[in-house]
Structure formats: C-alpha cells, structure tokens
XYZ file of C-alpha atoms in Angstrom:
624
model
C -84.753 21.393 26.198
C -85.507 18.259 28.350
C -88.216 17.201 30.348
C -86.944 19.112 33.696
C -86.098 22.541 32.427
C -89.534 22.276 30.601
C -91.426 21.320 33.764
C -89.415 23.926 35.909
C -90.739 27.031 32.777
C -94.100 25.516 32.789
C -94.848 25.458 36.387
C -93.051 28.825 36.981
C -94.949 30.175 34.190
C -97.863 29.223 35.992
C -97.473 30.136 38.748
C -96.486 34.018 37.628
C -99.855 34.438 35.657
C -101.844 33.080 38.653
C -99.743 35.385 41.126
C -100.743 37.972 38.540
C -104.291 37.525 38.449
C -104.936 37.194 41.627
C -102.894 40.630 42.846
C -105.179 42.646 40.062
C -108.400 41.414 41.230
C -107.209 42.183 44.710
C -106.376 45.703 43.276
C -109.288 45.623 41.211
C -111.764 45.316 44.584
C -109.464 48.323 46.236
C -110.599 50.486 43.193
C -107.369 50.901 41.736
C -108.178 49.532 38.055
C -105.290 51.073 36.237
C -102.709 49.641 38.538
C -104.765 45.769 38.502
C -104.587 46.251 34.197
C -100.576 46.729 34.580
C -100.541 43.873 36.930
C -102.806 41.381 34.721
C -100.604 42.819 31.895
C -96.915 41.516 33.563
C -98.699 38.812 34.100
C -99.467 38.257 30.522
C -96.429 39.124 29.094
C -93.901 36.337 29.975
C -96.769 33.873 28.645
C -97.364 34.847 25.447
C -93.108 35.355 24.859
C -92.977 31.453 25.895
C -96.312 30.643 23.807
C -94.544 32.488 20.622
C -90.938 30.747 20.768
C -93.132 27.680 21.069
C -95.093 28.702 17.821
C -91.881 29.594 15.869
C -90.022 26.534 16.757
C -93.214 24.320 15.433
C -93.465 25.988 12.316
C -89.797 25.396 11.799
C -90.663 21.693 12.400
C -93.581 22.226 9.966
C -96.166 22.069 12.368
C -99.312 24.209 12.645
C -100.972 23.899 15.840
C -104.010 25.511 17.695
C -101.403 27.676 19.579
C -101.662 30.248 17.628
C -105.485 30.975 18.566
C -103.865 30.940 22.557
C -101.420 33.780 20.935
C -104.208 35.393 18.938
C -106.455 35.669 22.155
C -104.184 36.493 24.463
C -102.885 39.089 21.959
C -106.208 40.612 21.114
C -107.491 40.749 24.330
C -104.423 42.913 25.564
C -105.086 45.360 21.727
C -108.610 45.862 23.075
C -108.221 46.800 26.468
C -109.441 43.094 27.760
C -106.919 43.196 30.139
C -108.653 40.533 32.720
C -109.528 37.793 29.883
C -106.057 37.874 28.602
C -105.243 37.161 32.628
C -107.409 34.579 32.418
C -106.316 33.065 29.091
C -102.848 33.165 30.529
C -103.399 31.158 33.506
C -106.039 28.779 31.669
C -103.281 28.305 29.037
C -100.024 27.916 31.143
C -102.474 25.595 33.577
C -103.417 23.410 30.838
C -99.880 22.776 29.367
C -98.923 22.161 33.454
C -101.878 20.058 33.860
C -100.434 18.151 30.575
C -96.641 17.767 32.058
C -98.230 16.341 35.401
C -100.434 13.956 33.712
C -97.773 12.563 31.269
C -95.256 12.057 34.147
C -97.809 10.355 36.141
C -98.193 8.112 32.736
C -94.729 7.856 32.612
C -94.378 6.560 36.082
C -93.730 2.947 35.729
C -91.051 3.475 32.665
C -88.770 5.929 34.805
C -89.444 3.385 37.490
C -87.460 0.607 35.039
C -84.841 3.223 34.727
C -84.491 3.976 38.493
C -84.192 0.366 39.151
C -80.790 -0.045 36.973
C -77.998 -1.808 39.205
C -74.104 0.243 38.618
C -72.180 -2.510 40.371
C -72.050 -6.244 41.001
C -70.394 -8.414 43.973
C -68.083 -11.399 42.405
C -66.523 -14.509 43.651
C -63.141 -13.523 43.111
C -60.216 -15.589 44.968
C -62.063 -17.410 47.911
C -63.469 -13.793 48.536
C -65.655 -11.407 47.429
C -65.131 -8.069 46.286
C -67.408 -4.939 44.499
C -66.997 -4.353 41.348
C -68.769 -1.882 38.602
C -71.342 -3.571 36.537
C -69.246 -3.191 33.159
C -66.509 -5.101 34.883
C -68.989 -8.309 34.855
C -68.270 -10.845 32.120
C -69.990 -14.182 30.992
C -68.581 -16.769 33.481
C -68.310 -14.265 36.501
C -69.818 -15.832 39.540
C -71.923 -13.226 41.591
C -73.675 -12.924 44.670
C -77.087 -11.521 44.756
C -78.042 -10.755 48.004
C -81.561 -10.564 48.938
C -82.947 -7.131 47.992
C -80.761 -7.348 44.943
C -81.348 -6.115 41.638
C -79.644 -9.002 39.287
C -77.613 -6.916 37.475
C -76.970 -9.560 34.250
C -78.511 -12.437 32.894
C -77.187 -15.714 34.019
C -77.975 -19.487 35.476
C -78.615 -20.075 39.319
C -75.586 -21.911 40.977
C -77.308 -22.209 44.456
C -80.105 -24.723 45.361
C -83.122 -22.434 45.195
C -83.842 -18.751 44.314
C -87.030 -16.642 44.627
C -87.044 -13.810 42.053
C -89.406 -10.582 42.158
C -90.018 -10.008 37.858
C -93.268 -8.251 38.587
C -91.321 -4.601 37.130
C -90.315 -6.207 34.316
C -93.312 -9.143 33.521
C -96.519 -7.930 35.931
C -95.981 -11.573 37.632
C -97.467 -10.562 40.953
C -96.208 -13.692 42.861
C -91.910 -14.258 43.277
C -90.971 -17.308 40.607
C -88.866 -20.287 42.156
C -85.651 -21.336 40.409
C -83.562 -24.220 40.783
C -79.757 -25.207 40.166
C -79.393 -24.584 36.566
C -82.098 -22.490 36.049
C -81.786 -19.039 33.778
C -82.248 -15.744 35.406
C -83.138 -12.636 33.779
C -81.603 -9.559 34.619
C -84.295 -6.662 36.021
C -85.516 -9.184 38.716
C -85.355 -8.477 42.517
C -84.343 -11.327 44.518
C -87.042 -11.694 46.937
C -85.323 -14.621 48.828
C -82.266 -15.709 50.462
C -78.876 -14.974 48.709
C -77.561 -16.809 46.123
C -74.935 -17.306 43.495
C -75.278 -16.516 39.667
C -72.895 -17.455 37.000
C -73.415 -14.598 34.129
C -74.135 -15.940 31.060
C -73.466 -12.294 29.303
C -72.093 -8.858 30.008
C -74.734 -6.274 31.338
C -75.305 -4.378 28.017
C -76.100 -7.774 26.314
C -78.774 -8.071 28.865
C -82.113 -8.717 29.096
C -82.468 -5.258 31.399
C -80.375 -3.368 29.583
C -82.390 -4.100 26.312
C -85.451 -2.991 28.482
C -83.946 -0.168 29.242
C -83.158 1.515 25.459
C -86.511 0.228 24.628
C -87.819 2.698 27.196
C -86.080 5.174 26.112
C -87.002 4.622 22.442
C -90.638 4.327 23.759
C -90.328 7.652 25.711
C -88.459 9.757 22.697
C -92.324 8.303 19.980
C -94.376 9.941 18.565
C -97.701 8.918 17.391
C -99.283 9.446 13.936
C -102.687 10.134 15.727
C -100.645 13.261 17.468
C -99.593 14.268 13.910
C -102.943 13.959 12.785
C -104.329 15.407 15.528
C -101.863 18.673 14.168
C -103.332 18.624 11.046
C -107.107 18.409 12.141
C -106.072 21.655 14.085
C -105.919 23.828 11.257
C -109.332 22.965 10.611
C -110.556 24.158 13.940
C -108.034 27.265 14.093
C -109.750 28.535 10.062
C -112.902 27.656 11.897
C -112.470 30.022 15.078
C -110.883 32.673 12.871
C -113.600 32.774 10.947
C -116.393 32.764 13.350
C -114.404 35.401 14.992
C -114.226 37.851 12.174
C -118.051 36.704 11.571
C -118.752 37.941 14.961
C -117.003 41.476 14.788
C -117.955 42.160 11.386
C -121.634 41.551 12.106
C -121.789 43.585 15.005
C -118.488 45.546 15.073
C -117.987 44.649 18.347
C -113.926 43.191 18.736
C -114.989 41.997 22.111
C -116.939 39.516 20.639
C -113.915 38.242 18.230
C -112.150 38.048 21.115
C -114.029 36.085 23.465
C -114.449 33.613 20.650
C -110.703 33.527 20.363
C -110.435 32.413 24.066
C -113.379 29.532 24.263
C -111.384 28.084 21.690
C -108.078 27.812 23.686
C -105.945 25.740 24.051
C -108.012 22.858 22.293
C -108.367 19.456 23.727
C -107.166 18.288 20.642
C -103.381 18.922 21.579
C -103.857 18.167 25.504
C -106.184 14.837 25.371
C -104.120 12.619 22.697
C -100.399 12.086 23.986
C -102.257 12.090 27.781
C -104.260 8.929 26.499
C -101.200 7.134 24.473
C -98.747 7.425 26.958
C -101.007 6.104 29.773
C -101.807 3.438 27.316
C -97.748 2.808 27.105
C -97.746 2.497 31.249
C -100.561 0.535 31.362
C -99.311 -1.931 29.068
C -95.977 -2.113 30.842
C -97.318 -3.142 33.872
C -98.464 -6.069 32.281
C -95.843 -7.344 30.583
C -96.254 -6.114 27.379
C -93.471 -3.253 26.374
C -94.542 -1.147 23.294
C -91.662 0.958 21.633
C -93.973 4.147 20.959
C -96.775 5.711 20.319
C -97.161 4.335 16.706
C -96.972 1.069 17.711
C -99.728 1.532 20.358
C -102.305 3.427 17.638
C -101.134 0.566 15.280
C -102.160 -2.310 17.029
C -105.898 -0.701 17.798
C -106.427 -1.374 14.093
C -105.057 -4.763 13.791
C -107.523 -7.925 12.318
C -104.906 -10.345 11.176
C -102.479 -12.119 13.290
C -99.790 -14.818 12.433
C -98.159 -16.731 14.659
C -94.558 -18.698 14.878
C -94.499 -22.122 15.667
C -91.783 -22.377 17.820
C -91.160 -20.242 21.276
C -94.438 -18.668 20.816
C -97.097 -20.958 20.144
C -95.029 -23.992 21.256
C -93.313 -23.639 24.582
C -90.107 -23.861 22.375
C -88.135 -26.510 24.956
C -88.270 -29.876 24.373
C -89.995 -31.658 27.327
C -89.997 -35.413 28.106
C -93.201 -37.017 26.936
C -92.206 -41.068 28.011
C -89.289 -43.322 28.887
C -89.383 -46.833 27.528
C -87.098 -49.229 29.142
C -86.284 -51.602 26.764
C -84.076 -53.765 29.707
C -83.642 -54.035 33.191
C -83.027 -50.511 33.884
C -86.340 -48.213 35.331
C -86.912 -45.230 33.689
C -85.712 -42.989 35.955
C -82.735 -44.348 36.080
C -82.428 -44.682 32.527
C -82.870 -40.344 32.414
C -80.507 -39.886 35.331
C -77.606 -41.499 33.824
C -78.214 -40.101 30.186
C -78.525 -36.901 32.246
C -75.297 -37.061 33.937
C -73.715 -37.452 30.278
C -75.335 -34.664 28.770
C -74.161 -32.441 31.750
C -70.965 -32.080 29.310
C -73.316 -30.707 25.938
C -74.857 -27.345 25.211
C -77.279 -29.046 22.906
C -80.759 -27.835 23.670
C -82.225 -31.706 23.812
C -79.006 -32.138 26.139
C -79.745 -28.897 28.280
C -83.937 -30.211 28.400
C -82.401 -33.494 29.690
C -80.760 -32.449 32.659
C -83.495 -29.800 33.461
C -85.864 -32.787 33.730
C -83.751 -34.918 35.796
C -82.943 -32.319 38.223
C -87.159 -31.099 38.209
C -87.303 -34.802 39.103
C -85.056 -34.546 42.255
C -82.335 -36.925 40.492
C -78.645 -37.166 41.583
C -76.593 -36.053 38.180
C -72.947 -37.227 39.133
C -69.881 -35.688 37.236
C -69.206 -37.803 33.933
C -65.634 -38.523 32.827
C -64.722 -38.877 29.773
C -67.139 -37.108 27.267
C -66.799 -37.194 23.688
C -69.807 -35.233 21.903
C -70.267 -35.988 18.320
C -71.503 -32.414 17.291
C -75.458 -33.218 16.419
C -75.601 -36.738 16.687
C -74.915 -37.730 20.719
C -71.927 -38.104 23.139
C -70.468 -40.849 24.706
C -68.772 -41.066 28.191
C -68.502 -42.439 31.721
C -71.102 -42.062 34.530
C -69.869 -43.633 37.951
C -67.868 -46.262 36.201
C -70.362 -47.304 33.869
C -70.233 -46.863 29.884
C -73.185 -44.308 28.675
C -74.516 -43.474 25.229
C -76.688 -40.793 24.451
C -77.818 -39.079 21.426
C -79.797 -40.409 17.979
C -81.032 -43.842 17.530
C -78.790 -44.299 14.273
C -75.947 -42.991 15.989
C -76.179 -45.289 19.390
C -76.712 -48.116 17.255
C -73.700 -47.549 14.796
C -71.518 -47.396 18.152
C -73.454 -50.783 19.452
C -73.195 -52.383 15.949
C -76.433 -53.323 15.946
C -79.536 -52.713 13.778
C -81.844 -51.267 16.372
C -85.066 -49.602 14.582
C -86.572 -47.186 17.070
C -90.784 -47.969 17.176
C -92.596 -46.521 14.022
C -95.511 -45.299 15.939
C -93.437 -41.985 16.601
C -95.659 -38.847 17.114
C -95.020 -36.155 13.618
C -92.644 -33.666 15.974
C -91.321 -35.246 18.261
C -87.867 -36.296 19.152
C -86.137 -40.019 19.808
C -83.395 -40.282 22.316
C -81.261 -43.460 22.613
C -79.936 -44.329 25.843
C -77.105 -47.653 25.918
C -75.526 -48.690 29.077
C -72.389 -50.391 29.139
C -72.893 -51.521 25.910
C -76.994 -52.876 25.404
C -79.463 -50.646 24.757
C -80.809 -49.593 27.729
C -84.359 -47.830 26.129
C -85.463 -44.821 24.599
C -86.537 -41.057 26.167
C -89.397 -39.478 23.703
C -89.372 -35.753 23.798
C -91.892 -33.322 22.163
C -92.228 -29.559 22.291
C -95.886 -29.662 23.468
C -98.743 -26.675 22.553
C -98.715 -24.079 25.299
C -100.973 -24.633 28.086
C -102.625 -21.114 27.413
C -102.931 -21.269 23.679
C -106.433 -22.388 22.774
C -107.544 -19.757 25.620
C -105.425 -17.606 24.231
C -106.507 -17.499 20.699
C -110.264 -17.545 21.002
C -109.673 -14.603 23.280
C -107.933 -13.187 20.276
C -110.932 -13.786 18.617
C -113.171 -11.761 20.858
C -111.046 -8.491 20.567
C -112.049 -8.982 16.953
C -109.215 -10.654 15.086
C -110.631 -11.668 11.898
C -107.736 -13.822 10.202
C -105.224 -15.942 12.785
C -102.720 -17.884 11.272
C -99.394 -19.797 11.416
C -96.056 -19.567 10.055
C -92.852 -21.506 10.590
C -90.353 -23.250 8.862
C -91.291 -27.045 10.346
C -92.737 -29.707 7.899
C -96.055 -29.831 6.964
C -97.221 -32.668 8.861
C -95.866 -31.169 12.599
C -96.879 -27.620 12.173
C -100.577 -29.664 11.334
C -100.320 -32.385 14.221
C -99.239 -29.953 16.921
C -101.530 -27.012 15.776
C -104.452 -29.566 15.362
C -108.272 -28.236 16.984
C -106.774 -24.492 17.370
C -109.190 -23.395 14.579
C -106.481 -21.002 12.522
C -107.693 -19.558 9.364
C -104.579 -20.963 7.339
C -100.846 -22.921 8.473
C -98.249 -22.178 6.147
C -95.014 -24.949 6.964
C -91.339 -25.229 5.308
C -91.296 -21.445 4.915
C -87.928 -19.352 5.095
C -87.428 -16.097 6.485
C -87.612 -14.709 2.878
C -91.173 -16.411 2.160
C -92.320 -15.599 5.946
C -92.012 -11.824 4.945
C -93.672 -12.665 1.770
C -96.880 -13.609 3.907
C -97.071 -10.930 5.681
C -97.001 -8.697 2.400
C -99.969 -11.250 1.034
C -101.785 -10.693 4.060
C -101.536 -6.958 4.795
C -103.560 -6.816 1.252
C -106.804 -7.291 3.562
C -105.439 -4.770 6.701
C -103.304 -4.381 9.539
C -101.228 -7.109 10.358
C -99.244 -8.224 13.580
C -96.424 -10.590 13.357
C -95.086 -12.682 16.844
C -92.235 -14.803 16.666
C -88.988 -15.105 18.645
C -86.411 -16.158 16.704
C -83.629 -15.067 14.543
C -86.067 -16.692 11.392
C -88.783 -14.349 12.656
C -86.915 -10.669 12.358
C -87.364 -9.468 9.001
C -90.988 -10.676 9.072
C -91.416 -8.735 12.417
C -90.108 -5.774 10.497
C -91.993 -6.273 7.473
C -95.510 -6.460 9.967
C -97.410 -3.597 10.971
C -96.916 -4.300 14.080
C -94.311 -7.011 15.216
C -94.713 -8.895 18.325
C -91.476 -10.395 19.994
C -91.545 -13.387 22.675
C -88.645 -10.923 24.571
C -88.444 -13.114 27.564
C -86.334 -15.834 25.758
C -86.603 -14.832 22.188
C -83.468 -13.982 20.048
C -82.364 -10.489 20.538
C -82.509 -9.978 16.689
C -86.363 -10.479 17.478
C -86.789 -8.290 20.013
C -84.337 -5.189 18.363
C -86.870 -5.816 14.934
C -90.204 -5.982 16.780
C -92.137 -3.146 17.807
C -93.216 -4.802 21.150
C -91.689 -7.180 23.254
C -93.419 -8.926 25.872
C -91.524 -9.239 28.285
C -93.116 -12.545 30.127
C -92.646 -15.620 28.320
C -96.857 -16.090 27.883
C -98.487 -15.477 24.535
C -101.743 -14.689 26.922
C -100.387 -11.103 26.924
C -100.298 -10.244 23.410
C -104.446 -9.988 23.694
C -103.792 -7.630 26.869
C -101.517 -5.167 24.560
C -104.174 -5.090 21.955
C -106.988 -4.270 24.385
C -104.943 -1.735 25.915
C -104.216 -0.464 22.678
C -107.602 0.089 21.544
C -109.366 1.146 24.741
C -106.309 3.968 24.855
C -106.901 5.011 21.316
C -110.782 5.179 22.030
C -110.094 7.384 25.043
C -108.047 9.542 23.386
C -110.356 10.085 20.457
C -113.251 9.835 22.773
C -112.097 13.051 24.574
C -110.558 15.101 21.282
C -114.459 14.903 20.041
C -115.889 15.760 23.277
C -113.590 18.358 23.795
C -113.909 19.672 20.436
C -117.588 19.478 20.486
C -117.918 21.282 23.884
C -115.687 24.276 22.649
C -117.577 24.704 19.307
C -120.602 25.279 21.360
C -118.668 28.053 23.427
C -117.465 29.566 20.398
C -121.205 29.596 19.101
C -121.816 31.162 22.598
C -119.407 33.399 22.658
C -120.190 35.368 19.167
C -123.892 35.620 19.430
C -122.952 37.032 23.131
C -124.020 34.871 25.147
C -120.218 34.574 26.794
C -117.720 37.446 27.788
C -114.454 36.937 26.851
C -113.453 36.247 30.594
C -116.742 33.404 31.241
C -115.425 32.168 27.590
C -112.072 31.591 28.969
C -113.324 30.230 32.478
C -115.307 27.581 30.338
C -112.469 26.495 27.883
C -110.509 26.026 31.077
C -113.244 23.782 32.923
C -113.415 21.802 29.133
C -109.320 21.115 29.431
C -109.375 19.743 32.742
C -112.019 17.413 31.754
C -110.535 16.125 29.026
C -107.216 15.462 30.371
C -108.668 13.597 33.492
C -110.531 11.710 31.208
C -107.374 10.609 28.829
C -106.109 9.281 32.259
C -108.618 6.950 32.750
C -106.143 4.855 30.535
C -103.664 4.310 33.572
C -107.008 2.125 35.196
C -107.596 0.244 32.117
C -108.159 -3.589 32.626
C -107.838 -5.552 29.846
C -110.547 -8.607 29.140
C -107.993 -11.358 29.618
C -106.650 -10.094 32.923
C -108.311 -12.051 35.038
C -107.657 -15.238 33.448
C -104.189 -14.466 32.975
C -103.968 -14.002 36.846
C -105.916 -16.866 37.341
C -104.291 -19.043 35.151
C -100.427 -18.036 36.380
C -98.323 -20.970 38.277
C -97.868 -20.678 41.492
C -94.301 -21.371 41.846
C-alpha cells in the first residue's frame, strides 16, 4: 500500500472514531445511553478491523509489536461493556498513528522537495535554433540553454561568460556560486542569474541529480536497526502490561481494572517516537549537505570513534593548483602560463585542464592552438599565434629541445614540474601542488570534539607526500602506498576497536567504503563508484560537513531514545495507576493519549537541530 492510500485510511479512520465519539457523548447527555454504546461501538469497529490486518501482516513479517495491547484494549473494553474507553482508545489510537503520518511527512519534506524539483525536458542548440526536447533526448556534447529560473537538467561545463547557480537544495550553500567559461555544473542547481549555455558532459541518468534522486528513494524505502530493536523491546513491555493486567483482575476480580491497564499502555511511544526522530534526522541532514541513504546509516554513525580519511579529493582539494612560475628567460610569468595554456586547451589531462582553469581565473586571453600533438602522459606540442610551444614533463621538453635541462632539486615531496619551451629555448617552469584544504585542520579538531577517538589517513601516494602534505594535522596514524585491497584491510584492523567511518572519493576508495561501517563519499566530484558504495554522500564538495552528519546523527538518535524512555517511563506509571485504581479505563486512555503527543513533538525537535560546526561552516563559506 503506498504512502497516499495509507494517509487517506489513517486520516479517514480518524476521523470516523472521533465523529463517533463525539455523537455518543452528545447522545449520552440526551439520556439515551443504549443508542450512544451502539454509536461508540460503529465507531470502534472499523478501527480495530484496520488495527488487526495490521497485526496479521506484521507477524507474517515476523514482527511482534505493542499493537496487539491497542487490539487487546480496544477488544476488552467492548467484552466488558466499556463501551466509552474503547471510543476513546479508538480515537487515541487512530490519532496517534495520524499524528505519526503527519510528522514523518513533515520530516520528509525536503527529500520529496528533491524529487519535485526533477526537470522532464531540456532546450538545445540545434541548427542556428533552438528547440524543446525531453530530458532523455540530451546527450554528452548537447549544447543547452538554461534560462534563468532553470533547473539544469544534466551535468555539464559553462559555455557563456558567467553563471550564477542556486545549489542550496542540493548542498545547503545559502549564497548563488559564480562560474566562469569552462567551469563544471552540477545538475540539481537553479540558475539564479542570467541565461546561459551548457555543453552536457553526460546524459541525465548519469547525473549528478539523478544519482540524488535514487539515493532518496533508497533513503525513503530504510529501515533502521534501532526500529527493529525498538520491536523487540516491545514484547517486553506487551508481557509486562499483560501481566500487570491479569495481576490487577485476579487480585480484585474486577476486569475493569485489566482493562484500563490495557489502554494506559497504548499505543507505546516506543513505535511512534523512533522513525519520527530518524527521519527528521535524515531531513535535517539533507539540508546541509550531507545525504544519508537510511536509517541504518544515520543510527550507525551516532556510534562512530574512528575515522580514516583519503588523501586525495577529500583531504586534499584533489586539483592541482599553481603554486609558482619561474621564468627562466625573457618571458614574464604570466605570459609563460597563457601560452602553455592555450596549448593545453587541446588535452583532457587533469594538469592540462588545472592549467587553463588558472589562466582563465587570471583573466588571460587563451587563443586557439594549431597544430597539437599530445604525447599521452608526457606533454603536447603545438602552435600558439605563430609561435612554437612545448608543454608537458621536464624530461620530455628537454628530449624534444635536445638538451640536458635538470629541473631545480629543491622540489616540494608532491608536487608537480611543468616545462614550458617557446620556439625552441626553455622558456621556465610552472610548479603545481594539490594543497591541504583550507578547512581541514578546523575540520578535524572539530572531529575531535564530537568525540572521535582514532583519525587517520589512507591513500595510495608515497610515504614521504602523504607525510609532507598531512604534516601538523595531528592524525593518530598515515598509512601511504596502499591499494584498494590493503585499504579494506585497514578498515577490518581498525573496526577491531569500534565503529568505523570511511571518506574517500575515488574509484580506489569503493570497496573500503563498503567494507566501513559507515562510508562517507566526497559526492560532489567524487567517482560515482564512490558514491553508489558509500552510505552517505555529501553532496558539497567540503569535508566540514562530514562533522555536521555525525552531530546530526547522534543528537537524532538521543532524541529518539530520549523520548522511547520517557514515554515508556510515563506509561508504566499509568499502568501502576491504573491497576491499583487510581485511573478508569477512559482517564487511562486520555493520559496515554496526552503521553503520545508528547513524545512525537518531541522526536521533531530533530527537524531544528543545529549542528556544532554550523556556524563556522557558514562563516567560513566563499563568497562567490
């Protein structure tokens, strides 16, 4: 049955049993109590019918829930004549599970949001024109127009001078993030400028948006272990009310007071409070950035003491920026980088692509080059208005020169030499390093605070660069020069002293992500191998937000187990009431009701939660 057709039975469930009791009190005032018991009664009825196919289709599933004491009351109360308390139980009952469906699709808000927001068409360049076309029909190399109000319906690269893009649905970035000519674009944002053209760099189901989307609905379709253990504290509670209840009547052989036990007892906050708190705690997270797959995942990472990193795209920014340009001629360094640039226009290496995005961030002119020949790994070679350009490795510009240029020695561990030679002299070197994130000492000594015991660092780099580029962020251990193989293998060591979460966003990084308790991918620009193997994905490129999930996490879990005990508590104390006779089965019922609504409002204090690194994440985001 789906989430509609539920919400349509629940609320018209409801709203019969309150019709109901209302009409037989009205009755009951006129003095007609035989006609108000037949009305209470019809009321009943339909209730407990729903209530039973509920019960028989959990014990097919093999679950035992506190249900049955909501049949047992309900049923009992009708036996003995209690023809107003079973009213009441009915309407407390069919209130609670309503009370339930509203508060979960208020949790669920910002995830049906995401799936509101998916674009079913696209406007191409096609022919000097442009023309509408469905989104499926979209394929990399398409040029589109996204018009302002847009939806970009694919992931591609900004053609047009400037575009202002709207990620806060997808990332929690409150302020619209400026791109330039070349930049990437992820599909999900609004375009919250002028119009502008995108060349697609995939089709819409290889997407970033669409990959949001089935996580959603993977999130949405969880389940959480704490829910399952929640089922399995129940029968517990339910041997405990039974037998109170038969300790009441058989003590004073009154059934009354069975039954008003029966109904302080239900429905038990135990089944109402705990999926109210996790899936709040799965919206909250959302809206900043961090998208959990389930439930599971959520309870998982409130446990969580040991962390390891990737080097790489996580704590690295993973692109190669330009730390210097020496000019070993006449040439100045800019112009040195604009017309190495210019060649690498005609390479998709990822020192090539850095290249030209630095140029262009610099406000350089990057004419058309003629003539490129790329030597796959080692550089290219062209023309650049007229003039003869070499670009790539120091060993393989000076093989082409013939000469037995040695690049300086005093080379930082990590970083990367580019050779630039115009018209045949070597014209100087570009030195490019993929520096620390900015955030990353904050970062992990936040970490630290929300009680991470162990933090360390795995990646496949040498020794000496995972140590030079890591150097002063106090980890507990850096493990270098380790394959995907020996990557899981560390995670297996580690989870011998708890929980452990795993981020990384690369291919390398997926069966390690699996293998972790929890596995954290960099989703934003991470492989999609990462992201299908993780069970979150953050879906802002900043490793800031992992220690938002976690605090989310745990402050969700503590709600949720907060309220089960309170609850619980509360309704032991009725029951205590209720068979010494200090509570009539209808007060009994009135009180259980006043204990549901209070937990349930206070599971949804986990839509206001604000984690401890929110404010410096705001503070700290570019203003761009």
């Amino acid at each position: 049955m789906d989430h509609t057709r539920t919400d349509w039975l629940k609320t018209a469930l409801l709203a019969l049993a309150a019709t109901c009791l209302g009409a037989g009190l009205v009755l009951r005032l006129l003095g007609n109590g035989e006609l108000a018991s037949a009305v209470w009664t019809a009321g009943v009825v339909p209730v407990l019918i729903a209530l039973c196919a509920e019960i028989v289709l959990s014990l097919r599933r093999g679950d035992v829930g506190l249900d049955v004491v909501a049949a047992l009351s309900m049923g009992a109360a009708l036996v003995f004549g209690e023809t107003l308390a079973a009213s009441v139980v009915a309407v407390m009952y069919s209130g609670g599970t309503f009370l339930e469906s509203v508060a979960e699709g208020r949790a669920r808000r910002e995830m049906r949001d995401l799936l509101a927001r998916v674009p079913r068409s696209a406007t191409r360049h096609r022919n000097g024109g442009l023309q509408d076309v469905p989104l499926e029909a979209v394929v990399a190399g398409d040029r589109l127009l996204i018009r302002q109000g847009d939806v970009v319906p694919v992931d591609g690269t900004v053609v047009s001078e400037i575009a202002y893009l709207d990620a806060s649905a997808l990332t929690g970035e409150a302020l619209p993030v400026r791109l330039g000519n070349g930049d990437e674009a992820m599909s999900g944002a609004t375009n919250a400028g002028e119009a502008f053209d995108l060349v697609a760099a995939r089709t819409a189901g290889e997407s970033t948006y669409a990959g949001i989307i089935r996580l959603v609905e993977e999130a949405e379709r969880s389940r959480a272990p704490m829910s399952r253990l929640a089922d399995r504290w129940s029968l517990g509670f339910l041997a405990l009310t039974v037998t109170l209840a038969l300790a009441a009547w058989g003590a004073t052989g009154d059934p009354i007071r069975a039954v008003a036990v029966l109904v302080v007892a239900t429905p038990c906050p135990l089944i109402l409070a705990v999926p109210v708190a996790l899936v709040a705690g799965l919206s909250r997270a959302a809206r900043y950035g961090v998208l959990i797959k389930g439930a599971a995942p959520l309870e998982a990472m409130a446990h969580i003491r040991t962390l390891i990193f990737d080097k790489t795209g996580t704590l690295t920014d993973g692109r190669p920026q330009i730390v210097a340009v020496d000019s070993l001629g006449g040439l100045q360094p800019d112009e040195i980088l604009r017309l190495a640039a210019a060649l690498e226009q005609g390479s998709k290496h990822p020192v090539a692509q850095a290249l030209v995005q630095s140029a262009l961030a610099r406000g350089l002119r990057l004419p058309v080059p003629q003539a490129i020949r790329e030597t796959p790994g080692e550089g290219v070679e062209g023309q650049v208005e007229g003039r003869a350009v070499l670009s790539g490795g120091t060993g393989f510009v000076a093989g082409r020169l013939g000469t037995d240029h040695t690049p300086r020695s005093a080379l930082a561990a990590g970083a990367v030499l580019v050779a630039v030679a115009v018209d045949g002299i070597m014209a100087g070197h570009i030195v490019m390093a993929d520096p620390l994130r900015a955030e990353a000492r904050d970062v992990l000594a936040g970490l630290r605070q929300l009680g991470a015991t162990r933090i360390l660092l795995a990646t496949g780099d040498r020794e000496e660069v995972a140590h030079r580029v890591t150097e002063g962020l106090g980890l507990d251990a850096v493990r270098a020069g380790l394959t995907p193989d020996l990557k899981v293998a560390l995670v297996q060591e580690e989870r011998r002293n708890g929980p452990v979460m795993m981020v990384g966003d690369g291919v390398n990084d997926a069966p390690a992500l699996a293998a972790a308790d929890v596995g954290v991918a960099m989703g934003a620009r991470g492989a999609a191998a990462s992201a299908e193997a993780a069970d979150v994905v953050l879906l802002v490129d900043r490793i800031d937000r992992i220690g938002s999930g976690l605090d989310i996490a745990r402050q969700s879990r503590a709600i949720a187990v907060q309220s089960v005990v309170a609850g619980i508590g509360l309704s032991v104390l009725g029951m205590i009431a209720a068979a010494v006779g200090l509570l009539t089965p209808v007060e009994g019922a009135l009180l259980q009701e006043v204990i549901d609504v209070a937990v349930i409002l206070n599971a949804l204090r986990a839509l206001r939660i604000v984690p401890q690194m929110a404010d410096r994440q705001e503070a700290e985001t570019p203003m761009t």
